[in-house]
C-alpha cells in the first residue's frame, strides 16, 4: 500500500494544477447539484420489523384519517376563568373550527367532542384541541404549521395562553454558529504552533473544508431521493472537519520532516503520502467500517447517519492523499523548515522525553493511576438512560417545550406521550363487537401505568379499531416502556376473549422501540468493534499482547466518555454553563461514539506503537524502544488530539441538543484516549510487557496477512534504491535469509551466479528470486530491479528453467510451434527474440548438443517435446524463455539433472546456456555443494562466474530501513 500511495503522492505533486482543478470541479458539481436538487432534510425515526412500525404502516392503509402527523394545541383561559364556562367553551369551539379549516389539517377535535380523550384537565384550567394532519409528520409543510400558529395571536389578545405541542412543532433546526467557527480557528492556532508555519498550518484547514464541502454536496443530493435526518449533515460536518484536519496534519508533518532531511519536494511528497498516508488510509477505513457497521443494527435513520459520516471520512481521506500532495507541489520550497523552526521543534521532544521517562520509570503506578481516573469518570455510565429527542429536551421558551410543561402540569407527564392501541377486528364477532371493544378498553385501563383511555373507535370499513391510551409517565421515562410491554402482553388474552389482534403504536411507542433496539444492539456492536480492532492490530503489529491491550484500553476511553456524558447531560452537572436541558441521552449516541472513537483510537495507537515496534526490531531494549517511539510520535498525536477536542467541543455550547451530546462525548473520548490511554497507559504497559509484546505464534503469523500501514515497505524501497545506486548492474544479494541460512554475493549483468543450497532451500531461494516469496531480511537487486517494488515484476524478468511439460497439448506440439507461441507472448519487449533469431537459436542449440557429444534427433525444430530427453527439453524451454524476453535464467540442477548424469550434463547445460543466451542475460545455477564443487570454475564463454557465500544465521538481520526509521 505504501508504494502505491507514494506513486499517487508523486504524481499529484507533479500534476498539482490538474488535481486542484479536478477537486474544484467536483466540489462545484456536488454542491451545485445538491442545491439544485432541492432535497429536504427531515426527521424520520422509523424502525422496520417492530410491532409499533408495522401497526403504524397498517394504520396508514386501514385508518388513513388518523395516520398522519398529530399535534396538541394547549389552551389556558384567562386568569380566573374556567374551561367549563360558557364563553370560554364557545371560544374553544370556534378555535377548533378555525384550526380544522387550515389547509393540511385533516381534523381538529374540540376538547368537548365525545371522541376526545381527556380534552379538559381535571382542574378545569386547561384544554387540548387535538390536531390530525393529512400527511406524516416529516412531510407536513412549514406553511401548514405557520398557518396553525397564526390562529394564536387573536386568542392571546383576549388573555388566553396558546402553546403548540407534539413532534411537528419541535424545533430541530441545525446550523453552524460562531462557536463552531471559533473551534476551527483554535485548531488553526494549534496547527501553527505544531508546524511552525502559517502556510503549512493553512493546508489542513483548506483540505478539511474541501472534504466537508464535497460531503455536504453529496448529502444534499441524496436528500432528494432518501429520508435524511437534519442531524446527519451536522454530524458529517463535525466528523469531516475533525478527521480532515487530523489526517492532513499527519501528512504535512511528515512532508516537512522529509524536506528538513534535504529531500526534493516531489520525493518528500511521495514519502509523506506513502508513510503517513498509509496510516491515514488505515485509520480512515477503520472508522468507515465501524460507521458502516451501523447498518446491521437495522434502523434506517441510523444507517443513513453512518453512511453519511463514512462518506465524510472517505472524503477527508481522499483529499489528504491527493489534494494535499498537490498543494505540496504548488508550495514547493516554501514548506522547507528553517533552522530556527527546527530548533523550536526540539522543545516538545524534550517535554515528551521527560514525560515518557517518568511513566516508564514507574509503570505500575501509571497503569493504576489511569485505570483509577478513567474508572471514576466512567461511574455515571451505569445510569445511562437512552431515548429519542422529545419536547422535554427543547429549550424553555419554545412552544413545544412550554406545551410539554403545561400538559405535565395539568394532566401529568404521560399526556405528552399518548399511546395508540390498534385492534384488528376482522375475526371478531359482529354481534358482540361493541361489547368486546369495551372489554378491551377496560383491560387496558386496568394496566398498571395507564392513567386513562378513550373509547375504542372502529374505522368506516369495520376491520380495525383504535384506542388512545394516556400513560402515567413521560415518553422518555423507562417506566413507560414497561407500560407498553404490559399492554402488549394482553395480546393473548384479547385474542382468546374476542378474536381481535392487539398491537401498540404511535410516536411514543415507535420512539420506545427504537431506543430499546439500540439498547439491545449496544453490547453486541461494542464486541464487534473490539473484535475488529483486535484482528486489525494483530495484522499490523504481529503481536497478541499489543492488540489485546489496545482493544481493552479503548473500552476504558469509551466508558469514560459515556460517564462524562451522563453526568452532564443526564444528571445536569454544569448544565446551565453549557446551555443544556438535562434529560435522557439520545439513543444513537453510544453506538456512534463507539464507532468514531474506535477509529481515532486505532489511529493514535498505530502512530505511537509502530515507532516502538521499529525501534525494538532495530535492537533497542524494550524501555528504549518505548521511549523512542513515544518521543517521535507524541508531538503529532498531541496536536491531532487537541484539534479533535477543540473542533468537537465547539459544537457543545451553542449546538442543537442531538449534536451537543455526541460532540461532548467525542471530545471527552478523544481526550481520555489520547492523553491518558495512548500517552500514559500504553507506554507503561509496553514496558511491563517487555520483549513479550512482539511475540505471536508462528502458525498464526503465517495465517495473518501483513499490513504495511506505516510505509516501511516504502522506506525499504528507498534504502534499497540508495544501496543499488552504488552497485554495478547485475545480481546483488546481501544478507538474504532463507531458513537458517544467509546468502551474500554478486555477479555483473550477463554473468553466471552459482548458489549452493540443499533441495528445500533451493526451492525457497528460487521463489525469492522470482518474487513469489517475500524477503523478510536482507536485500536483493536483479539488474534494474531492487527493493519491495521490484517483487511484483521479478516474474516478468526471471524465468525458471525446468524439463517439465506444462500442458498436455504441449506434449505433442513441435519445438518450432512452441517457440513461436512464446515469441508471440514476448511481442513488444526489447529483450525478446524475434522469429528469425529463434530459428537461428534452435539451429545453434542443435549444433552445440551434437558438438558436446549429446544425442539429439534432427531437425530439432520439427521434433515434439515428448520425444526429447530431459536435458534437451530444458534447453528448449530456456530458448522459449528467451523468446519471451527473460533477463535471468534460473536453473535448479538438483531437479533438472538426473543423478546418474552427474556433472557432465550440468556442464553441458551451463555451457549451452552461456553460448545461447544474449550477453545481457544472467544465469543463476542452484545446486548442492558437491555438484557445484565439481563444475568447471572460472569465466565461461566471456561470462563472469561468481559463487554466493552461504553461512548459518540464527540471529535476525537488521536491515537498513530499520536503521533509517529509527533515526
Short mmCIF file of C-alpha atoms in Angstrom, two decimals, residues 226-564:
data_model
loop_
_atom_site.label_atom_id
_atom_site.label_comp_id
_atom_site.label_asym_id
_atom_site.label_seq_id
_atom_site.Cartn_x
_atom_site.Cartn_y
_atom_site.Cartn_z
CA UNK A 226 -33.99 9.44 0.53
CA UNK A 227 -35.08 10.49 4.03
CA UNK A 228 -32.13 12.15 5.76
CA UNK A 229 -32.26 13.45 9.32
CA UNK A 230 -31.41 17.08 9.95
CA UNK A 231 -28.74 15.91 12.39
CA UNK A 232 -26.97 13.90 9.68
CA UNK A 233 -25.20 16.74 7.82
CA UNK A 234 -24.11 18.40 11.07
CA UNK A 235 -22.67 15.12 12.31
CA UNK A 236 -20.88 14.67 8.98
CA UNK A 237 -19.52 18.24 9.16
CA UNK A 238 -18.24 17.73 12.71
CA UNK A 239 -16.55 14.42 11.91
CA UNK A 240 -15.30 15.58 8.50
CA UNK A 241 -13.67 18.69 9.94
CA UNK A 242 -12.01 16.83 12.79
CA UNK A 243 -10.62 13.86 10.86
CA UNK A 244 -9.87 16.01 7.81
CA UNK A 245 -7.62 18.34 9.80
CA UNK A 246 -6.05 15.43 11.69
CA UNK A 247 -5.30 13.32 8.62
CA UNK A 248 -3.79 16.27 6.77
CA UNK A 249 -1.70 17.16 9.83
CA UNK A 250 -0.03 13.73 9.71
CA UNK A 251 0.95 14.19 6.06
CA UNK A 252 2.09 17.82 6.39
CA UNK A 253 4.23 16.94 9.41
CA UNK A 254 5.90 14.04 7.57
CA UNK A 255 6.39 16.10 4.40
CA UNK A 256 8.19 18.83 6.30
CA UNK A 257 10.29 16.23 8.13
CA UNK A 258 11.44 14.85 4.77
CA UNK A 259 12.17 18.37 3.50
CA UNK A 260 14.20 19.07 6.63
CA UNK A 261 16.31 15.99 5.80
CA UNK A 262 17.11 17.50 2.43
CA UNK A 263 14.68 15.60 0.18
CA UNK A 264 13.37 17.16 -3.01
CA UNK A 265 9.77 18.39 -2.94
CA UNK A 266 8.41 15.57 -5.13
CA UNK A 267 10.34 12.93 -3.16
CA UNK A 268 9.16 14.37 0.17
CA UNK A 269 5.53 14.41 -1.03
CA UNK A 270 5.84 10.80 -2.20
CA UNK A 271 7.38 9.64 1.09
CA UNK A 272 4.81 11.51 3.19
CA UNK A 273 1.93 10.05 1.20
CA UNK A 274 3.42 6.55 1.27
CA UNK A 275 4.16 6.53 5.01
CA UNK A 276 1.82 8.87 6.93
CA UNK A 277 -0.73 8.40 4.13
CA UNK A 278 -0.78 4.67 4.86
CA UNK A 279 -1.72 5.36 8.49
CA UNK A 280 -4.38 7.79 7.29
CA UNK A 281 -5.90 5.23 4.92
CA UNK A 282 -5.85 2.55 7.64
CA UNK A 283 -7.46 4.84 10.20
CA UNK A 284 -9.99 6.14 7.69
CA UNK A 285 -11.02 2.69 6.51
CA UNK A 286 -11.25 1.52 10.12
CA UNK A 287 -13.62 4.38 11.03
CA UNK A 288 -15.62 3.76 7.84
CA UNK A 289 -16.01 0.05 8.59
CA UNK A 290 -17.24 0.85 12.10
CA UNK A 291 -19.65 3.53 10.84
CA UNK A 292 -20.99 1.33 8.05
CA UNK A 293 -21.42 -1.39 10.65
CA UNK A 294 -24.34 0.70 11.94
CA UNK A 295 -26.32 -0.70 9.01
CA UNK A 296 -26.52 -4.07 10.72
CA UNK A 297 -28.49 -2.52 13.59
CA UNK A 298 -31.42 -2.32 11.16
CA UNK A 299 -32.60 1.25 11.87
CA UNK A 300 -32.86 3.31 8.64
CA UNK A 301 -32.14 6.79 10.04
CA UNK A 302 -29.10 5.46 11.93
CA UNK A 303 -27.89 3.65 8.82
CA UNK A 304 -28.12 6.92 6.87
CA UNK A 305 -26.15 8.69 9.59
CA UNK A 306 -23.48 6.01 9.46
CA UNK A 307 -23.25 6.12 5.66
CA UNK A 308 -23.08 9.93 5.56
CA UNK A 309 -20.40 10.02 8.27
CA UNK A 310 -18.44 7.29 6.47
CA UNK A 311 -18.59 9.35 3.27
CA UNK A 312 -17.25 12.34 5.23
CA UNK A 313 -14.31 10.22 6.41
CA UNK A 314 -13.75 8.90 2.88
CA UNK A 315 -13.70 12.44 1.52
CA UNK A 316 -11.22 13.52 4.21
CA UNK A 317 -9.02 10.53 3.41
CA UNK A 318 -9.15 11.09 -0.36
CA UNK A 319 -8.39 14.80 -0.04
CA UNK A 320 -5.44 14.08 2.26
CA UNK A 321 -3.70 11.66 -0.11
CA UNK A 322 -4.43 13.52 -3.38
CA UNK A 323 -5.14 17.23 -2.94
CA UNK A 324 -2.61 17.71 -0.15
CA UNK A 325 0.39 16.38 -2.18
CA UNK A 326 -0.73 18.69 -4.98
CA UNK A 327 -0.59 21.63 -2.55
CA UNK A 328 2.88 20.43 -1.52
CA UNK A 329 3.92 20.66 -5.16
CA UNK A 330 2.49 24.16 -5.51
CA UNK A 331 4.11 25.38 -2.28
CA UNK A 332 7.49 23.97 -3.30
CA UNK A 333 10.43 25.11 -1.19
CA UNK A 334 8.33 27.44 0.96
CA UNK A 335 7.39 24.49 3.19
CA UNK A 336 11.00 23.55 3.91
CA UNK A 337 11.60 24.23 7.64
CA UNK A 338 14.07 26.91 8.57
CA UNK A 339 16.82 26.32 11.12
CA UNK A 340 15.02 28.46 13.71
CA UNK A 341 11.81 26.45 13.35
CA UNK A 342 13.77 23.24 13.69
CA UNK A 343 15.26 24.45 16.96
CA UNK A 344 11.82 25.40 18.30
CA UNK A 345 10.59 21.91 17.46
CA UNK A 346 13.12 20.37 19.85
CA UNK A 347 11.36 21.71 22.95
CA UNK A 348 8.28 19.43 22.63
CA UNK A 349 10.67 16.50 22.16
CA UNK A 350 12.32 17.33 25.49
CA UNK A 351 8.91 17.54 27.19
CA UNK A 352 7.83 14.25 25.62
CA UNK A 353 11.03 12.56 26.71
CA UNK A 354 10.61 13.82 30.28
CA UNK A 355 7.01 12.57 30.37
CA UNK A 356 7.73 9.11 28.99
CA UNK A 357 10.77 8.73 31.22
CA UNK A 358 8.57 9.39 34.25
CA UNK A 359 5.87 6.97 33.06
CA UNK A 360 8.28 4.16 32.24
CA UNK A 361 10.20 4.64 35.48
CA UNK A 362 7.06 3.79 37.49
CA UNK A 363 4.87 1.81 35.06
CA UNK A 364 2.68 0.08 37.67
CA UNK A 365 1.77 3.40 39.31
CA UNK A 366 0.97 4.86 35.85
CA UNK A 367 -1.31 1.93 34.99
CA UNK A 368 -3.16 2.05 38.30
CA UNK A 369 -3.50 5.84 38.08
CA UNK A 370 -5.03 5.80 34.60
CA UNK A 371 -7.42 2.96 35.42
CA UNK A 372 -8.49 4.72 38.63
CA UNK A 373 -9.09 8.08 36.93
CA UNK A 374 -10.97 6.69 33.93
CA UNK A 375 -12.86 4.22 36.09
CA UNK A 376 -14.06 7.05 38.31
CA UNK A 377 -15.15 9.14 35.34
CA UNK A 378 -16.98 6.10 33.95
CA UNK A 379 -19.11 5.50 37.07
CA UNK A 380 -22.11 7.57 35.86
CA UNK A 381 -22.28 5.37 32.75
CA UNK A 382 -24.05 2.75 34.89
CA UNK A 383 -27.06 5.11 34.95
CA UNK A 384 -27.15 5.59 31.17
CA UNK A 385 -30.74 6.11 30.01
CA UNK A 386 -31.42 6.35 26.28
CA UNK A 387 -34.33 7.99 24.47
CA UNK A 388 -35.10 9.83 21.24
CA UNK A 389 -35.38 13.66 21.23
CA UNK A 390 -38.59 14.96 22.77
CA UNK A 391 -40.14 18.30 23.62
CA UNK A 392 -38.80 17.94 27.18
CA UNK A 393 -35.28 18.41 25.83
CA UNK A 394 -36.20 21.63 23.98
CA UNK A 395 -35.04 24.95 25.45
CA UNK A 396 -37.52 26.77 27.69
CA UNK A 397 -39.43 29.43 25.79
CA UNK A 398 -40.04 27.29 22.71
CA UNK A 399 -43.70 26.48 22.13
CA UNK A 400 -43.15 22.70 22.10
CA UNK A 401 -41.35 22.82 25.48
CA UNK A 402 -43.96 25.14 27.00
CA UNK A 403 -46.78 22.92 25.76
CA UNK A 404 -44.98 19.93 27.24
CA UNK A 405 -44.73 21.66 30.62
CA UNK A 406 -48.41 22.72 30.58
CA UNK A 407 -49.56 19.18 29.77
CA UNK A 408 -47.40 17.75 32.56
CA UNK A 409 -48.67 20.39 35.00
CA UNK A 410 -52.41 19.95 34.32
CA UNK A 411 -52.70 16.32 33.20
CA UNK A 412 -49.47 14.63 34.26
CA UNK A 413 -46.29 13.78 32.29
CA UNK A 414 -47.96 10.88 30.44
CA UNK A 415 -50.16 13.28 28.49
CA UNK A 416 -47.08 14.20 26.39
CA UNK A 417 -46.75 10.66 25.06
CA UNK A 418 -50.12 9.10 24.31
CA UNK A 419 -50.09 5.55 23.04
CA UNK A 420 -52.28 4.17 20.30
CA UNK A 421 -53.65 0.66 20.68
CA UNK A 422 -54.64 -0.77 17.32
CA UNK A 423 -57.05 -3.67 17.05
CA UNK A 424 -57.56 -5.93 14.05
CA UNK A 425 -61.27 -6.78 14.38
CA UNK A 426 -61.73 -8.83 11.23
CA UNK A 427 -62.00 -12.04 13.28
CA UNK A 428 -64.24 -10.55 15.96
CA UNK A 429 -67.96 -11.32 16.29
CA UNK A 430 -70.19 -8.66 14.69
CA UNK A 431 -72.94 -9.34 17.21
CA UNK A 432 -70.81 -8.51 20.24
CA UNK A 433 -68.31 -6.10 18.61
CA UNK A 434 -69.03 -3.02 20.73
CA UNK A 435 -69.12 -5.03 23.95
CA UNK A 436 -65.81 -6.67 23.02
CA UNK A 437 -64.25 -3.28 22.28
CA UNK A 438 -65.40 -2.03 25.69
CA UNK A 439 -63.92 -5.19 27.24
CA UNK A 440 -60.52 -4.48 25.63
CA UNK A 441 -60.71 -0.86 26.79
CA UNK A 442 -61.35 -1.99 30.36
CA UNK A 443 -58.47 -4.49 30.21
CA UNK A 444 -56.08 -1.77 29.04
CA UNK A 445 -57.43 0.73 31.55
CA UNK A 446 -56.64 -1.71 34.35
CA UNK A 447 -52.96 -1.97 33.41
CA UNK A 448 -50.52 -0.54 35.94
CA UNK A 449 -49.06 2.64 34.41
CA UNK A 450 -52.17 3.60 32.38
CA UNK A 451 -53.81 6.85 33.57
CA UNK A 452 -56.76 6.98 31.17
CA UNK A 453 -58.13 5.61 27.93
CA UNK A 454 -60.66 6.79 25.39
CA UNK A 455 -63.36 4.69 23.79
CA UNK A 456 -62.37 2.30 21.00
CA UNK A 457 -63.20 3.79 17.61
CA UNK A 458 -63.77 1.45 14.62
CA UNK A 459 -62.89 2.60 11.12
CA UNK A 460 -65.59 3.01 8.42
CA UNK A 461 -64.88 -0.43 6.92
CA UNK A 462 -65.12 -2.05 10.37
CA UNK A 463 -61.91 -4.06 10.03
CA UNK A 464 -59.81 -2.09 12.52
CA UNK A 465 -60.26 -0.02 15.65
CA UNK A 466 -58.06 2.35 17.62
CA UNK A 467 -57.89 3.14 21.31
CA UNK A 468 -55.94 6.11 22.71
CA UNK A 469 -54.10 5.43 25.96
CA UNK A 470 -52.51 8.04 28.21
CA UNK A 471 -49.79 6.59 30.47
CA UNK A 472 -48.92 7.99 33.88
CA UNK A 473 -45.26 8.55 32.96
CA UNK A 474 -43.42 10.70 30.42
CA UNK A 475 -42.45 9.35 26.97
CA UNK A 476 -38.75 9.14 27.91
CA UNK A 477 -39.38 7.53 31.30
CA UNK A 478 -38.18 3.88 31.47
CA UNK A 479 -41.47 3.03 33.21
CA UNK A 480 -43.35 3.92 30.01
CA UNK A 481 -41.51 1.08 28.26
CA UNK A 482 -42.76 -1.26 30.99
CA UNK A 483 -46.30 0.03 30.46
CA UNK A 484 -46.06 -0.63 26.71
CA UNK A 485 -44.80 -4.15 27.39
CA UNK A 486 -47.67 -4.84 29.79
CA UNK A 487 -50.25 -3.69 27.23
CA UNK A 488 -48.63 -5.85 24.55
CA UNK A 489 -48.73 -8.77 26.96
CA UNK A 490 -52.54 -8.53 26.83
CA UNK A 491 -52.42 -9.73 23.23
CA UNK A 492 -53.04 -13.40 24.02
CA UNK A 493 -55.88 -12.63 26.43
CA UNK A 494 -57.58 -10.28 23.96
CA UNK A 495 -57.25 -12.81 21.13
CA UNK A 496 -58.69 -15.57 23.29
CA UNK A 497 -61.57 -13.46 24.62
CA UNK A 498 -62.57 -11.56 21.47
CA UNK A 499 -60.64 -12.90 18.46
CA UNK A 500 -59.03 -9.47 17.99
CA UNK A 501 -55.31 -8.87 17.39
CA UNK A 502 -53.79 -6.16 19.57
CA UNK A 503 -50.73 -4.02 18.87
CA UNK A 504 -49.35 -0.81 20.36
CA UNK A 505 -48.12 2.01 18.14
CA UNK A 506 -47.92 5.81 17.93
CA UNK A 507 -44.96 8.18 18.07
CA UNK A 508 -44.18 7.30 21.69
CA UNK A 509 -44.24 3.54 21.05
CA UNK A 510 -42.03 3.92 17.96
CA UNK A 511 -39.54 6.02 19.95
CA UNK A 512 -39.54 3.42 22.74
CA UNK A 513 -38.94 0.60 20.26
CA UNK A 514 -36.09 2.50 18.61
CA UNK A 515 -34.39 3.11 21.97
CA UNK A 516 -34.98 -0.48 23.05
CA UNK A 517 -33.49 -1.84 19.80
CA UNK A 518 -30.44 0.41 20.21
CA UNK A 519 -30.03 -0.65 23.84
CA UNK A 520 -30.01 -4.29 22.79
CA UNK A 521 -27.56 -3.63 19.93
CA UNK A 522 -25.03 -1.66 22.00
CA UNK A 523 -23.11 -4.53 23.62
CA UNK A 524 -23.00 -6.78 20.50
CA UNK A 525 -21.85 -3.80 18.46
CA UNK A 526 -19.16 -2.99 21.02
CA UNK A 527 -17.93 -6.59 20.90
CA UNK A 528 -17.79 -6.45 17.09
CA UNK A 529 -15.83 -3.18 17.18
CA UNK A 530 -13.38 -4.50 19.76
CA UNK A 531 -13.01 -7.74 17.79
CA UNK A 532 -12.28 -5.83 14.59
CA UNK A 533 -9.66 -3.72 16.35
CA UNK A 534 -8.01 -6.84 17.80
CA UNK A 535 -7.70 -8.59 14.42
CA UNK A 536 -6.54 -5.50 12.54
CA UNK A 537 -3.87 -4.67 15.09
CA UNK A 538 -2.65 -8.28 15.12
CA UNK A 539 -2.02 -7.88 11.38
CA UNK A 540 -0.31 -4.53 11.87
CA UNK A 541 1.95 -5.34 14.83
CA UNK A 542 2.32 -9.15 14.51
CA UNK A 543 1.55 -9.47 18.21
CA UNK A 544 -1.04 -10.80 20.65
CA UNK A 545 -0.46 -8.58 23.67
CA UNK A 546 -0.38 -5.27 21.78
CA UNK A 547 -3.82 -5.63 20.13
CA UNK A 548 -5.31 -7.07 23.32
CA UNK A 549 -4.05 -4.07 25.25
CA UNK A 550 -5.32 -1.68 22.55
CA UNK A 551 -8.80 -3.21 22.47
CA UNK A 552 -9.30 -3.28 26.25
CA UNK A 553 -7.86 0.19 26.76
CA UNK A 554 -10.20 1.50 24.05
CA UNK A 555 -13.12 0.37 26.19
CA UNK A 556 -11.74 2.46 29.05
CA UNK A 557 -11.85 5.58 26.85
CA UNK A 558 -15.39 4.89 25.67
CA UNK A 559 -16.73 4.18 29.16
CA UNK A 560 -15.17 7.43 30.39
CA UNK A 561 -16.87 9.28 27.54
CA UNK A 562 -20.21 7.67 28.46
CA UNK A 563 -19.71 8.58 32.11
CA UNK A 564 -18.95 12.24 31.42
#
